[in-house]
Coordinates of C-alpha atoms in Angstrom, one line a residue:
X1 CA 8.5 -25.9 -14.7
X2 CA 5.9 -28.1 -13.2
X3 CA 4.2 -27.4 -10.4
X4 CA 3.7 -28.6 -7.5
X5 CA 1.3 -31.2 -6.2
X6 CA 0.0 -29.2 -3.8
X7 CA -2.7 -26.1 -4.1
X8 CA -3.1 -23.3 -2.4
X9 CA -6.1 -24.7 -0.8
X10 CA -4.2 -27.7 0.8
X11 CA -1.5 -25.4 2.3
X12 CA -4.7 -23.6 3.9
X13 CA -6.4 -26.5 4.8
X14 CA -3.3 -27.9 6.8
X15 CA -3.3 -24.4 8.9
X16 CA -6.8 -25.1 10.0
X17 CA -8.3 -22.2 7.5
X18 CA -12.2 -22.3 6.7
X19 CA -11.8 -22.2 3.0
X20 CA -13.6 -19.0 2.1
X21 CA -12.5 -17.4 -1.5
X22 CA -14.7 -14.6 -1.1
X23 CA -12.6 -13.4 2.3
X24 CA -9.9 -10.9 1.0
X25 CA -6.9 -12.5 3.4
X26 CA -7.6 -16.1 1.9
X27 CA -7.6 -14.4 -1.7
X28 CA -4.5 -12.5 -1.8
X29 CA -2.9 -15.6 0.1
X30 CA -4.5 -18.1 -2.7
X31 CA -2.6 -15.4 -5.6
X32 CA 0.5 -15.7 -3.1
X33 CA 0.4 -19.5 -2.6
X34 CA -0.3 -20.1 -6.5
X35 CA 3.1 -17.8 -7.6
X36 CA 5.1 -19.5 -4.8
X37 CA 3.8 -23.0 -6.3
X38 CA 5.0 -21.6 -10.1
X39 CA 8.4 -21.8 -8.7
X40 CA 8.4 -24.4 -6.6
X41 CA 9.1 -22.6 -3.4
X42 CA 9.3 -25.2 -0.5
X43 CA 6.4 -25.6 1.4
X44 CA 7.7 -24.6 4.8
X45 CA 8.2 -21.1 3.0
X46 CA 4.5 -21.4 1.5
X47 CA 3.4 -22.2 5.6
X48 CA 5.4 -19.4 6.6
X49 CA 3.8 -17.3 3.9
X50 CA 0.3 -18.4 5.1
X51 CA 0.6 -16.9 8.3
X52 CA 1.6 -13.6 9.8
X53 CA 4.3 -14.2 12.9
X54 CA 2.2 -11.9 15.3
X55 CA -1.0 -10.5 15.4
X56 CA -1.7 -7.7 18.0
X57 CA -5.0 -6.6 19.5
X58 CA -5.8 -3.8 21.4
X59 CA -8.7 -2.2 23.2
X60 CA -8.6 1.0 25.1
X61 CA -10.5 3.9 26.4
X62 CA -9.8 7.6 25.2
X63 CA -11.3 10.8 26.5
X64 CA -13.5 12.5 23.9
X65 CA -14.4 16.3 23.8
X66 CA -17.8 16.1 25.9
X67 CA -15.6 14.3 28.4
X68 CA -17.2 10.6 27.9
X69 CA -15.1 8.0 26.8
X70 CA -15.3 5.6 24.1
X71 CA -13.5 1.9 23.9
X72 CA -11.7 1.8 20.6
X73 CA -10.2 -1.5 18.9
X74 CA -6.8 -1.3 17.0
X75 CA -4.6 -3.9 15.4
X76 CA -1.2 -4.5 14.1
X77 CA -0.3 -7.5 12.0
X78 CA 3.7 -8.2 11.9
X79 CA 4.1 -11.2 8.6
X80 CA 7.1 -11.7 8.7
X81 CA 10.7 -10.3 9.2
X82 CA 13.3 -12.6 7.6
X83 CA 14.8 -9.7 5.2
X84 CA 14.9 -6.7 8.2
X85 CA 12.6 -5.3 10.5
X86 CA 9.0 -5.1 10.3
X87 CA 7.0 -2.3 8.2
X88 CA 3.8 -1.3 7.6
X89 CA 1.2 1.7 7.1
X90 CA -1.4 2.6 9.8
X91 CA -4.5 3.0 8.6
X92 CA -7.9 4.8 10.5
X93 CA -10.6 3.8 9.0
X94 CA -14.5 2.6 10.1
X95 CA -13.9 -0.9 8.6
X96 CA -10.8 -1.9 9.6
X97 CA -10.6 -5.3 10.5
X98 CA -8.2 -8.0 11.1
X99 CA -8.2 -10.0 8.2
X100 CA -7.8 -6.5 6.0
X101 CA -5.1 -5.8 7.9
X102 CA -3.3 -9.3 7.4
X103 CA -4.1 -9.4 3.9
X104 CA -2.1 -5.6 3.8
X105 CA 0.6 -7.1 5.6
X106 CA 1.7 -9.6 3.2
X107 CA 1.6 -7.6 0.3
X108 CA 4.1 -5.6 2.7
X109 CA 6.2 -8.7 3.1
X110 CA 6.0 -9.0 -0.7
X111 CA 6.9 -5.2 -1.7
X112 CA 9.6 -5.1 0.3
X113 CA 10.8 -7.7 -1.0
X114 CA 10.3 -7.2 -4.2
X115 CA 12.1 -3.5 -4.1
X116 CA 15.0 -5.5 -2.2
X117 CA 14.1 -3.0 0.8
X118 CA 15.9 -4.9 3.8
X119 CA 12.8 -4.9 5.9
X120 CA 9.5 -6.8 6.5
X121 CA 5.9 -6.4 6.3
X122 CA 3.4 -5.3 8.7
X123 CA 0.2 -3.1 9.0
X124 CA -1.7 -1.8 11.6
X125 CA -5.6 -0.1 12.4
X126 CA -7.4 1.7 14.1
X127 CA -11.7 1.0 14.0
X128 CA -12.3 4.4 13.6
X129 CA -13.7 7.2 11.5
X130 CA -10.5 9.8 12.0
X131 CA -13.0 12.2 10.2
X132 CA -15.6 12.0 13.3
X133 CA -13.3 13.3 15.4
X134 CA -12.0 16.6 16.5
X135 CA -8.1 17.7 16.3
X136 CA -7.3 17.1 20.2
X137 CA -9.6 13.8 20.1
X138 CA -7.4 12.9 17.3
X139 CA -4.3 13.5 19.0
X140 CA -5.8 11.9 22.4
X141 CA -6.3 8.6 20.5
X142 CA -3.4 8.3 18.8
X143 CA -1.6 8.7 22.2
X144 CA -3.2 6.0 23.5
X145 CA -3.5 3.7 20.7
X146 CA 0.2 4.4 20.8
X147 CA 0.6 3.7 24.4
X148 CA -1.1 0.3 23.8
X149 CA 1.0 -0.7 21.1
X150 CA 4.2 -0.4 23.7
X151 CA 6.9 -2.4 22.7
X152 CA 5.6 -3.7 19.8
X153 CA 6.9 -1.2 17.8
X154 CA 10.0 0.1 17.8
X155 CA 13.2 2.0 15.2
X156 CA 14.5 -1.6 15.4
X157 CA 11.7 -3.8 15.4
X158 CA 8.7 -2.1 13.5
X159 CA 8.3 0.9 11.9
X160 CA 4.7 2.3 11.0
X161 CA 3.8 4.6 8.4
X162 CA 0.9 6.6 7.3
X163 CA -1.9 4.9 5.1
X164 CA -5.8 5.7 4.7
X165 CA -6.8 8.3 7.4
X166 CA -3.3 8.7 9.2
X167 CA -1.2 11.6 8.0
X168 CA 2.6 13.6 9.0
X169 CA 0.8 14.7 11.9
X170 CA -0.8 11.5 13.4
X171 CA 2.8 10.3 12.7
X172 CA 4.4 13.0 14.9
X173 CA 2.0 11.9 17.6
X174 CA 2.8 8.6 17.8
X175 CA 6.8 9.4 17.9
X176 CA 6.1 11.8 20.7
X177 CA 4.4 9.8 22.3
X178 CA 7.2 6.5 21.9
X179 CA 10.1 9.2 22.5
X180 CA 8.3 9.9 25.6
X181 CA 8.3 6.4 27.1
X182 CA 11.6 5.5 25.7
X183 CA 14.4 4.9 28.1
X184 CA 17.4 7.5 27.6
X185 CA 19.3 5.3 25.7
X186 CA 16.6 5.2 22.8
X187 CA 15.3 8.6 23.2
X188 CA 17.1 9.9 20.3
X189 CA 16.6 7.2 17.9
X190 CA 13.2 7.4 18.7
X191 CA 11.7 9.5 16.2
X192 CA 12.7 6.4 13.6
X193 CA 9.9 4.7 15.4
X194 CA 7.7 5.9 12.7
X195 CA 8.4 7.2 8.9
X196 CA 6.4 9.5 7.1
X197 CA 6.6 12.7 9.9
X198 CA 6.7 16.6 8.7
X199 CA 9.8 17.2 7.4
X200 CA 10.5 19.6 10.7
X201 CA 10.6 16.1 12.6
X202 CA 12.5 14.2 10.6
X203 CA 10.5 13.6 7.4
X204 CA 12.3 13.2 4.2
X205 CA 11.6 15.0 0.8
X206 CA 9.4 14.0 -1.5
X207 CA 7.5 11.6 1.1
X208 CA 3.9 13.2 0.4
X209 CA 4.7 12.3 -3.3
X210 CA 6.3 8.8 -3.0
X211 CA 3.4 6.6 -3.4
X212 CA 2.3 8.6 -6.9
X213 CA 6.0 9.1 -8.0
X214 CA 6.4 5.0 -7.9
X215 CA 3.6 4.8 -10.0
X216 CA 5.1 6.9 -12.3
X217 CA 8.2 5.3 -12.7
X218 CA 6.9 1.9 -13.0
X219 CA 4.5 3.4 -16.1
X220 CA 7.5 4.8 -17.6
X221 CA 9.6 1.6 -17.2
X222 CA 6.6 -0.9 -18.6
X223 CA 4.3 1.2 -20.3
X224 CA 6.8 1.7 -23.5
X225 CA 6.4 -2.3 -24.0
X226 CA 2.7 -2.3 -23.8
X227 CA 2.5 0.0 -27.1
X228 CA 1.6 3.2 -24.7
X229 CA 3.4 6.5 -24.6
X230 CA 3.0 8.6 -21.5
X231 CA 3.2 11.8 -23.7
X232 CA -0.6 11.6 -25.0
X233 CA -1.6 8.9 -23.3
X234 CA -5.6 9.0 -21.4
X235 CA -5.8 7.8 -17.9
X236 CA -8.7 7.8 -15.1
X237 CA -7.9 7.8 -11.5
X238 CA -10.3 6.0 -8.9
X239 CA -9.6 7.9 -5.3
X240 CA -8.0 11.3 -5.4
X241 CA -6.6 11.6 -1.9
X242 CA -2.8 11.3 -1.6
X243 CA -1.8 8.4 -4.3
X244 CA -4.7 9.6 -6.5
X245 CA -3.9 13.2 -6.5
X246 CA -0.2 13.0 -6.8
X247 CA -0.3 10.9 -9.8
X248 CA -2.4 12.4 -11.3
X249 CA -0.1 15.9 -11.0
X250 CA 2.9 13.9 -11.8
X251 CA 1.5 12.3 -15.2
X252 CA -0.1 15.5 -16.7
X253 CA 3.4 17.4 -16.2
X254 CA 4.7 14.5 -18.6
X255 CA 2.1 15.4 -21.2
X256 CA -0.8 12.6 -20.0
X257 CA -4.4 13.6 -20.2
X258 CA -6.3 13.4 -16.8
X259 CA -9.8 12.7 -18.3
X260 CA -11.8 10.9 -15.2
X261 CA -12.2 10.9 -11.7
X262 CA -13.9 9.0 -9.2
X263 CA -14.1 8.7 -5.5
X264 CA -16.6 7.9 -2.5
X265 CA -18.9 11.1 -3.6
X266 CA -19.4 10.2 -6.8
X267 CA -17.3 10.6 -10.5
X268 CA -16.5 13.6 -12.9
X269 CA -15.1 13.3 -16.3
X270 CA -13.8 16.1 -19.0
X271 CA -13.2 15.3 -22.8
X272 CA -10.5 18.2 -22.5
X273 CA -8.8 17.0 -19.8
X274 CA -8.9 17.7 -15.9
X275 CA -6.7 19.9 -14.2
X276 CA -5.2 18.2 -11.9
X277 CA -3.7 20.3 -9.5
X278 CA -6.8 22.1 -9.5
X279 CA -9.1 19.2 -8.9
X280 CA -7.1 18.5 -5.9
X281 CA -7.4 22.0 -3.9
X282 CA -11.0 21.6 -5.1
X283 CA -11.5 17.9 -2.7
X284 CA -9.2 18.9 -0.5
X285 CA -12.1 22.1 0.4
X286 CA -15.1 19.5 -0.6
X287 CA -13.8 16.2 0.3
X288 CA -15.1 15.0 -2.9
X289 CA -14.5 15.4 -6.9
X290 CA -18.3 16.3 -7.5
X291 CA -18.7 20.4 -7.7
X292 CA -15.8 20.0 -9.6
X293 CA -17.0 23.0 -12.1
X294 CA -15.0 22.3 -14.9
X295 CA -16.3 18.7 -15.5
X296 CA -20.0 16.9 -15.6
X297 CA -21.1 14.2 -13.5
X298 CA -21.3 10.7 -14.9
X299 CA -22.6 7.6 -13.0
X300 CA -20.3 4.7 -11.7
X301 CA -21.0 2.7 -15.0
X302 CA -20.3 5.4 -17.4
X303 CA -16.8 6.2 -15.3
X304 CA -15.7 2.3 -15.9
X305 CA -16.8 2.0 -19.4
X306 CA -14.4 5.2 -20.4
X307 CA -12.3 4.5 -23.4
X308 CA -8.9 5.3 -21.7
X309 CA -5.1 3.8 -21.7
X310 CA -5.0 3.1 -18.6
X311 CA -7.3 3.1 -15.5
X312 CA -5.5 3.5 -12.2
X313 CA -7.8 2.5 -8.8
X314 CA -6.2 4.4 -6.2
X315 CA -8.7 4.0 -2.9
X316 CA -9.5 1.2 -1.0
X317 CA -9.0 -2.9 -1.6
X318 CA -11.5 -4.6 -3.8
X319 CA -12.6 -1.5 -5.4
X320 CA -12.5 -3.6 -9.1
X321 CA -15.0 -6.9 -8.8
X322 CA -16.4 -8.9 -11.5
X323 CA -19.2 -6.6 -12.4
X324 CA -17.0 -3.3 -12.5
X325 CA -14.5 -5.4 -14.2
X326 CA -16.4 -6.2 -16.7
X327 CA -17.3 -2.5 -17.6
X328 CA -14.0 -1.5 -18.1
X329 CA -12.8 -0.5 -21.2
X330 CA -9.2 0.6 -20.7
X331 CA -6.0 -0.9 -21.5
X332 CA -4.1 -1.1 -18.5
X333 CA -5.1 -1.4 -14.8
X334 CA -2.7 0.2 -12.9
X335 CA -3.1 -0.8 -9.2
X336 CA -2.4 2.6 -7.2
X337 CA -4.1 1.0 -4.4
X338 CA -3.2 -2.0 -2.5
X339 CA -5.0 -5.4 -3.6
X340 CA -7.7 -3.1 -5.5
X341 CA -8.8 -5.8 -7.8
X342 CA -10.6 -8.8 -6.5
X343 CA -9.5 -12.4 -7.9
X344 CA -12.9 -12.3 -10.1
X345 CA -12.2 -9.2 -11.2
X346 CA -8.8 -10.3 -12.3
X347 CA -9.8 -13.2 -14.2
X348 CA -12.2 -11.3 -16.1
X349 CA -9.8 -8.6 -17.2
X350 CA -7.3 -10.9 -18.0
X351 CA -9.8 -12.8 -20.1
X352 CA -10.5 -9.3 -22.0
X353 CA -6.9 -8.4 -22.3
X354 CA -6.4 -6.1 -19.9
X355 CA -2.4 -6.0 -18.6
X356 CA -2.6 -5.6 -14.9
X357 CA -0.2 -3.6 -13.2
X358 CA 0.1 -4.9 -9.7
X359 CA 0.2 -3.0 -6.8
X360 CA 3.5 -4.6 -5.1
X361 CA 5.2 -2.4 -7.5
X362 CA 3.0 0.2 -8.7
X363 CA 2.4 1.5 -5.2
X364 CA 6.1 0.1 -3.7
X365 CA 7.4 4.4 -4.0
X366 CA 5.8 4.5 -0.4
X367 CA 7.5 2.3 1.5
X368 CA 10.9 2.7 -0.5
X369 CA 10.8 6.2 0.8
X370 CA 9.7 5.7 3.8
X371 CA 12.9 3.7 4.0
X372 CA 15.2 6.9 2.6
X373 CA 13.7 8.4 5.7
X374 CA 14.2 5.4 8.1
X375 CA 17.9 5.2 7.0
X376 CA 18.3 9.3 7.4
X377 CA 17.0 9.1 10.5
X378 CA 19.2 6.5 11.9
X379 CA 22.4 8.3 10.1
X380 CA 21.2 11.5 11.5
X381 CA 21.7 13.2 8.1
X382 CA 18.9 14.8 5.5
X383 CA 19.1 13.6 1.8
X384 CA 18.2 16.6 -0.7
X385 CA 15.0 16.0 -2.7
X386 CA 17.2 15.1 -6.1
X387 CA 18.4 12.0 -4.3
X388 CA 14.9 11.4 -3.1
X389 CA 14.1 11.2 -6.8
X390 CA 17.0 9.7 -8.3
X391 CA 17.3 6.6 -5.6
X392 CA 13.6 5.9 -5.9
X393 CA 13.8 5.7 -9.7
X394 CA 16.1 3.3 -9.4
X395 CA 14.9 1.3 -7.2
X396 CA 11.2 1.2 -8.4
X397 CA 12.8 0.8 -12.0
X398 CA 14.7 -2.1 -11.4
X399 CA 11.5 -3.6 -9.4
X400 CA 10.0 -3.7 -12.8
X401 CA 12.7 -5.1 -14.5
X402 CA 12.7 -7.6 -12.4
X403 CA 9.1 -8.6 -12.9
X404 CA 9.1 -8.4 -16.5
X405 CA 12.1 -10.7 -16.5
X406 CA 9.8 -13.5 -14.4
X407 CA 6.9 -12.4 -16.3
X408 CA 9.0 -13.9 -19.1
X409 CA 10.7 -16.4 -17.5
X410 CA 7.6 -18.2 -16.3
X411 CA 5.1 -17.4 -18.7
X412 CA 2.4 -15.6 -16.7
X413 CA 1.0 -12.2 -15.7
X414 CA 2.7 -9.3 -14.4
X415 CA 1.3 -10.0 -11.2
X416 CA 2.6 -13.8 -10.2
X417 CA 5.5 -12.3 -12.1
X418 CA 5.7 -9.8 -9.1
X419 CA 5.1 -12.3 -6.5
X420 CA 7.4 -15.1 -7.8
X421 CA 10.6 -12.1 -8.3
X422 CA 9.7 -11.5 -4.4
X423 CA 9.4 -14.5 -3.2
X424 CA 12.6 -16.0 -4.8
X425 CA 14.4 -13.5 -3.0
X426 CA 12.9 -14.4 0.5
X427 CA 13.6 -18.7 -0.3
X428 CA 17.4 -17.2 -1.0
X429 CA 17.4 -15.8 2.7
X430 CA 16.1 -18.4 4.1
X431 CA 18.1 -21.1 2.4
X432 CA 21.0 -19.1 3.7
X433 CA 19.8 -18.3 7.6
X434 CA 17.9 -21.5 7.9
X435 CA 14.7 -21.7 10.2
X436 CA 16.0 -21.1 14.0
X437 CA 16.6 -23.7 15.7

């Protein structure tokens, strides 16, 4: 098929953008723009795609513990909502900023799509070190970040989730806090507001573990074609919070060998294999991997130069960048973490062979859950955790089928592949709704 005349530099161009490859929006948008050019989506859908519908700010003061106050800055970053409402992870974090947050939100817009979820993508932050702060500051500015957001989120509208530095319990504060402004009529839908809550509060099963559990089933589902068995197979993990831990838990029940960690204190590696479950209660007491005593401290370098099957970055964006790119010596990269690989990084891997997993579907068990619970909550019914399992196999299995048949179909890597199967789907819709008016 031959492209289209246009780049992904023109589209931006048009919409006023300052070219800037090195800013992480304009990247991911530039990957977005390229896979929507592949297919020749129509360029009112690659304008659309270019920028988010909505982008909220907010500022507002919240009473700390020596009874000061401090001004805090939050955002939330609604791309699009063609295929359902908005959805998106909150994330508390020091570095938040806007563009990060836009950049998350299409890739939200993309997942969804991509899983065939009937909702769109959004994401939100909060400029803030959650780990600064004591429990009843915590809850204090949730409340208020909350409060600001008003009715900009919603059980019809948009639906937040936890993501880096959030948690069940920042998620039961903010449906509180919603259920506590609500009008009567939406008081008891309210707790929908938000997906991702204990399980007391409406959670669903197997939440903690979606994010890690999708990764598993896309390995199973592409793995097998990429000459890798999971039984035997070595992996390293970069990050061992939620996504980092659970996979690895998940892939050494199937017989994989955990032989590498790394995370923001530094990186541990055993020949023999790391216990997994272990290694987590141990960061969970140290907030770190190093003291782990059952493995020896390596530097950065020597973590990325590891001979293993497959490397999975599970922490922050742009974790993987030319020079760490370089370095690695694995097989696959299986992105745990959302838009961990930066486009220089990319190119270089794909130079040296390296199939890339991308994170639209290896980290798509989140919000597919998240969705379960969305849908329980509405129905006002609980799904047991087999369901949990079995739907989200499905679903995350099928994802992957999907981009390996594009992958095929137009000739490129596993990530346009991705992008292209999603964006199809959202030029259907909007063939068939038609831009309003």
């Amino acid at each position: 098929m031959t492209p289209m005349a246009d780049s992904p530099k023109n589209v931006l161009e048009e919409l006023g953008f300052r070219y800037d490859p090195a800013d992480l929006y304009q990247g991911v948008i530039n990957t977005v723009l390229a896979a929507a050019q592949t297919i020749n989506t129509p360029r009112h859908l690659q304008l659309l795609m270019a920028e988010p519908k909505n982008e909220v700010i907010v500022h507002f003061p919240a009473r700390m513990d020596s009874g000061e106050y401090r001004l805090f800055k939050g955002y939330r970053v609604q791309h699009n909502n063609i295929l359902g409402p908005y959805k998106g992870g909150i994330r508390y974090h020091a570095s938040v900023s806007l563009d990060h947050v836009k950049a998350l939100a299409v890739l939200m817009t993309l997942k969804c799509s991509l899983v065939r979820l009937p909702l769109g993508g959004a994401k939100g932050g909060l400029q803030v070190d959650p780990f600064s702060l004591s429990t009843e500051e915590l809850r204090r500015v949730t409340r208020r970040f909350t409060a600001a957001l008003g009715s900009n989120i919603g059980p019809d509208h948009d639906i937040p989730a936890p993501d880096v530095g959030t948690n069940a319990q920042v998620m039961a504060w903010i449906a509180d806090t919603y259920m506590n402004f609500a009008g009567p009529d939406k008081r008891s839908s309210g707790r929908a507001v938000v997906t991702g809550k204990p399980l007391e509060f409406g959670g669903c099963l197997g939440r903690d573990k979606a994010t890690g559990q999708g990764l598993v089933y896309a390995l199973e589902e592409l793995l097998p074609e990429l000459g890798i068995d999971l039984e035997g197979m070595t992996f390293s993990l970069i990050g061992y919070g939620n996504v980092g831990s659970w996979t690895g838990r998940l892939l050494t029940e199937l017989g994989a060998k955990l032989i590498a960690v790394m995370d923001h204190a530094g990186a541990i590696y055993s020949e023999h294999g790391l216990h997994a479950l272990e290694l987590a209660q141990h960061v969970q007491q140290e907030r770190g991997v190093c003291g782990y005593p059952e493995a020896e401290t390596i530097s950065t370098e020597e973590f990325y130069k590891l001979n293993v099957d497959v490397l999975i970055p599970a922490a922050l964006e742009q974790m993987v960048d030319e020079e760490k790119a370089g370095w690695i010596n694995a097989k696959v990269v299986a992105e745990g973490a959302n838009a961990p690989t930066t486009p220089g990084g990319q190119r270089i891997l794909q130079d040296k062979g390296v199939a890339i997993l991308p994170a639209v579907l290896c980290n798509a068990g989140g919000v597919t859950v998240s969705y379960f619970e969305w849908r329980q909550n509405r129905q006002a019914v609980t799904w047991p955790a087999h369901r949990v399992d079995e739907e989200l196999r499905t679903q995350i299995q099928t994802a992957a089928k999907r981009t390996r048949v594009a992958a095929h179909r137009y000739d490129c890597d596993l990530r346009t592949a991705a992008y292209c199967a999603a964006l199809d789907n959202l030029s259907c819709v909007y063939s068939l709704r038609g831009i309003f008016p």
